[in-house]
Amino acid sequence: MTTTATGTSQGAVTAGPAIEAEELVKHFGETVAVDGVSFSVPRGSVLGLLGPNGAGKTTTVRMMTTLTTPTSGTARVAGHDVLREPDAVRRAMGLTGQTATVDELLTGRENLWLIGSLYGLDQATIRRQTDELLERFSLSDAGDRIIKTYSGGMRRRLDLAVSLIATPPVLFLDEPTTGLDPRSRVELWEVLRDLVRDGTTLLLTTQYLEEADQLADDIVVIDHGTVIAHGTPLQLKDASGKAALVVTVSRPDDLAQAADLLRPAVPELHVDEAARTLTAPADGLSDVTRVANLFDGCGIDLDDLGLQRPSLDDVFLHLTGHRAEEEPTDDQEEASA
């Protein structure tokens, strides 16, 4: 889904955060979909809004993009209040939803022309922006083909291109890579990194922990409509548990000797014979250096020696008591919105 707004110019980004949410609350009858969500996003950065289906991510985005009205609280986009200045908010932002909603009966170029016209852009600007966006999203060769001939990855790239036709300073991406194959997902990540390098501010909702790890400068974790954690990926990982020192020996016969060498130097050594690994809690890179010195010249060849930090999946398990993929699907809040 891509929002559009009429007007002759986009909203200007004022000083301060590009995106702010303050105690956002949304009720659907007896259901509390969002309960006091607050965060801010500095200009030119990426916030990952992380959580399972039904956590409140989509409802939060819909409130911030003027598609639904908060029960209480407020939000600002590019300095504009979503309640008092909804038109200015729409001019300052683009939104790409969970599924591409470009017109299948039009070509890629015609879709861009249509949305550019709805924004009130002049023909010269539309022509220039269309050519640049088709090139940027590797769609130049397919620009004059109708959308029904596009692959899923091509449709998602076009949907994102359409949301950028008016060069908004702020972009909301709601599950942008849902349904894409791994290659298309990685290609889209590269496009998003380019946008941020050019100064665009992104708010990205995702269930994919790797995606948040790859793209986000900061992460807000939402569960059951409330913020349960906020920090950089590294901060969240460090808060969920200590890093682990992992040593992988080259020859299985050396595993026992390597374990004997390590035990006096590290606590709680775990030996995995099948993987030929030795694992122990670690405080940081200094432990890697210390252990490397132990193995220097001892005659035991290593395949790998390094520090393994908790993954974002470990973070989710630490925060909620379950892994992200174990959360039952609940589309109530998305359907109600």
Short mmCIF file of C-alpha atoms in Angstrom, two decimals, residues 92-253:
data_model
loop_
_atom_site.label_atom_id
_atom_site.label_comp_id
_atom_site.label_asym_id
_atom_site.label_seq_id
_atom_site.Cartn_x
_atom_site.Cartn_y
_atom_site.Cartn_z
CA ALA A 92 6.32 14.85 4.28
CA MET A 93 6.14 11.05 4.16
CA GLY A 94 5.78 7.97 2.05
CA LEU A 95 4.27 4.66 3.13
CA THR A 96 4.81 1.19 1.73
CA GLY A 97 2.50 -1.43 3.22
CA GLN A 98 2.75 -5.18 3.62
CA THR A 99 1.56 -5.96 0.08
CA ALA A 100 2.27 -4.11 -3.14
CA THR A 101 -0.83 -2.24 -4.29
CA VAL A 102 0.33 -0.87 -7.61
CA ASP A 103 -2.19 -1.05 -10.47
CA GLU A 104 -1.64 -4.35 -12.29
CA LEU A 105 -3.26 -3.06 -15.49
CA LEU A 106 -0.76 -0.20 -15.84
CA THR A 107 2.93 -0.31 -16.66
CA GLY A 108 5.55 0.53 -14.09
CA ARG A 109 6.10 3.90 -15.71
CA GLU A 110 2.37 4.63 -15.78
CA ASN A 111 2.06 3.83 -12.06
CA LEU A 112 4.76 6.35 -11.26
CA TRP A 113 3.14 8.98 -13.51
CA LEU A 114 -0.23 8.38 -11.85
CA ILE A 115 1.05 8.86 -8.30
CA GLY A 116 3.20 11.82 -9.30
CA SER A 117 0.10 13.47 -10.77
CA LEU A 118 -1.88 12.83 -7.59
CA TYR A 119 0.89 14.57 -5.65
CA GLY A 120 0.45 17.58 -7.94
CA LEU A 121 3.95 17.40 -9.41
CA ASP A 122 4.56 19.07 -12.75
CA GLN A 123 5.17 16.89 -15.81
CA ALA A 124 8.87 17.69 -16.08
CA THR A 125 9.43 16.65 -12.45
CA ILE A 126 7.36 13.49 -12.90
CA ARG A 127 9.32 12.55 -16.02
CA ARG A 128 12.66 13.11 -14.32
CA GLN A 129 11.67 11.32 -11.11
CA THR A 130 10.17 8.38 -13.02
CA ASP A 131 13.34 7.81 -15.04
CA GLU A 132 15.55 8.15 -11.96
CA LEU A 133 13.43 5.81 -9.82
CA LEU A 134 13.15 3.12 -12.50
CA GLU A 135 16.94 3.22 -12.83
CA ARG A 136 17.52 3.24 -9.08
CA PHE A 137 15.31 0.21 -8.51
CA SER A 138 16.68 -1.74 -11.51
CA LEU A 139 13.35 -1.50 -13.35
CA SER A 140 14.34 0.53 -16.40
CA ASP A 141 14.06 -2.46 -18.76
CA ALA A 142 10.65 -3.37 -17.30
CA GLY A 143 9.27 0.15 -17.01
CA ASP A 144 6.97 -0.19 -20.02
CA ARG A 145 5.66 -3.65 -19.11
CA ILE A 146 2.32 -4.05 -17.36
CA ILE A 147 2.60 -4.94 -13.68
CA LYS A 148 0.87 -8.32 -13.97
CA THR A 149 4.05 -9.56 -15.71
CA TYR A 150 6.28 -8.49 -12.78
CA SER A 151 7.72 -10.90 -10.22
CA GLY A 152 6.98 -10.39 -6.53
CA GLY A 153 10.35 -8.74 -5.95
CA MET A 154 9.84 -6.36 -8.88
CA ARG A 155 6.42 -5.34 -7.55
CA ARG A 156 7.85 -4.59 -4.12
CA ARG A 157 10.62 -2.48 -5.66
CA LEU A 158 8.08 -0.58 -7.76
CA ASP A 159 5.85 -0.06 -4.73
CA LEU A 160 8.79 1.46 -2.89
CA ALA A 161 9.67 3.60 -5.93
CA VAL A 162 6.09 4.92 -6.06
CA SER A 163 6.31 5.98 -2.40
CA LEU A 164 9.39 8.05 -3.29
CA ILE A 165 8.05 9.88 -6.34
CA ALA A 166 7.63 13.11 -4.33
CA THR A 167 11.00 12.63 -2.55
CA PRO A 168 9.57 12.53 1.00
CA PRO A 169 12.11 12.98 3.80
CA VAL A 170 10.41 10.29 5.91
CA LEU A 171 9.45 6.79 4.80
CA PHE A 172 7.36 4.23 6.68
CA LEU A 173 7.88 0.61 5.62
CA ASP A 174 5.42 -1.92 7.04
CA GLU A 175 6.84 -5.43 6.59
CA PRO A 176 8.46 -4.42 3.26
CA THR A 177 10.07 -7.78 2.50
CA THR A 178 7.18 -10.08 3.45
CA GLY A 179 6.81 -12.79 0.81
CA LEU A 180 10.12 -12.06 -0.90
CA ASP A 181 12.70 -14.74 -1.59
CA PRO A 182 16.09 -14.33 0.18
CA ARG A 183 17.80 -12.82 -2.88
CA SER A 184 15.07 -10.20 -3.42
CA ARG A 185 15.13 -9.39 0.30
CA VAL A 186 18.87 -8.69 0.25
CA GLU A 187 18.49 -6.57 -2.91
CA LEU A 188 15.81 -4.48 -1.22
CA TRP A 189 18.03 -4.04 1.84
CA GLU A 190 20.69 -2.48 -0.40
CA VAL A 191 18.14 -0.06 -1.84
CA LEU A 192 17.07 0.98 1.68
CA ARG A 193 20.68 1.53 2.73
CA ASP A 194 21.13 3.83 -0.29
CA LEU A 195 18.06 5.83 0.75
CA VAL A 196 19.43 6.34 4.25
CA ARG A 197 22.82 7.39 2.88
CA ASP A 198 20.94 10.03 0.88
CA GLY A 199 19.32 11.37 4.07
CA THR A 200 15.94 9.62 4.19
CA THR A 201 14.62 8.67 7.63
CA LEU A 202 13.08 5.19 7.80
CA LEU A 203 10.70 3.52 10.22
CA LEU A 204 10.69 -0.18 9.44
CA THR A 205 8.35 -2.75 10.93
CA THR A 206 9.42 -6.35 10.61
CA GLN A 207 9.11 -9.83 12.04
CA TYR A 208 12.47 -10.76 10.53
CA LEU A 209 15.08 -10.46 13.24
CA GLU A 210 17.93 -10.57 10.73
CA GLU A 211 16.34 -7.68 8.82
CA ALA A 212 16.24 -5.48 11.92
CA ASP A 213 19.83 -6.44 12.71
CA GLN A 214 20.96 -5.56 9.19
CA LEU A 215 19.18 -2.22 8.78
CA ALA A 216 18.21 -0.60 12.07
CA ASP A 217 20.23 1.95 14.02
CA ASP A 218 17.80 1.57 16.91
CA ILE A 219 15.17 -1.05 17.68
CA VAL A 220 11.89 -0.79 19.56
CA VAL A 221 10.47 -4.15 20.57
CA ILE A 222 6.66 -4.25 20.92
CA ASP A 223 4.72 -7.12 22.42
CA HIS A 224 0.98 -7.09 23.15
CA GLY A 225 0.77 -3.39 22.26
CA THR A 226 3.47 -2.11 24.62
CA VAL A 227 7.15 -1.27 24.27
CA ILE A 228 9.15 -3.87 26.14
CA ALA A 229 12.66 -2.81 25.05
CA HIS A 230 14.44 -0.02 23.18
CA GLY A 231 18.07 0.29 22.18
CA THR A 232 20.66 -0.33 19.50
CA PRO A 233 20.96 -3.92 18.25
CA LEU A 234 24.22 -4.28 20.19
CA GLN A 235 22.71 -2.86 23.40
CA LEU A 236 19.77 -5.24 23.23
CA LYS A 237 22.05 -8.19 22.59
CA ASP A 238 24.33 -7.28 25.48
CA ALA A 239 21.32 -6.86 27.79
CA SER A 240 20.06 -10.35 26.96
CA GLY A 241 23.17 -12.17 28.08
CA LYS A 242 26.93 -12.37 27.89
CA ALA A 243 28.80 -13.03 24.69
CA ALA A 244 30.33 -16.45 24.15
CA LEU A 245 33.87 -17.39 23.21
CA VAL A 246 33.77 -20.14 20.60
CA VAL A 247 36.81 -22.23 19.62
CA THR A 248 36.57 -24.71 16.75
CA VAL A 249 39.42 -27.20 16.46
CA SER A 250 40.46 -28.59 13.08
CA ARG A 251 40.92 -32.23 14.16
CA PRO A 252 38.46 -34.13 16.40
CA ASP A 253 41.38 -35.89 18.13
#
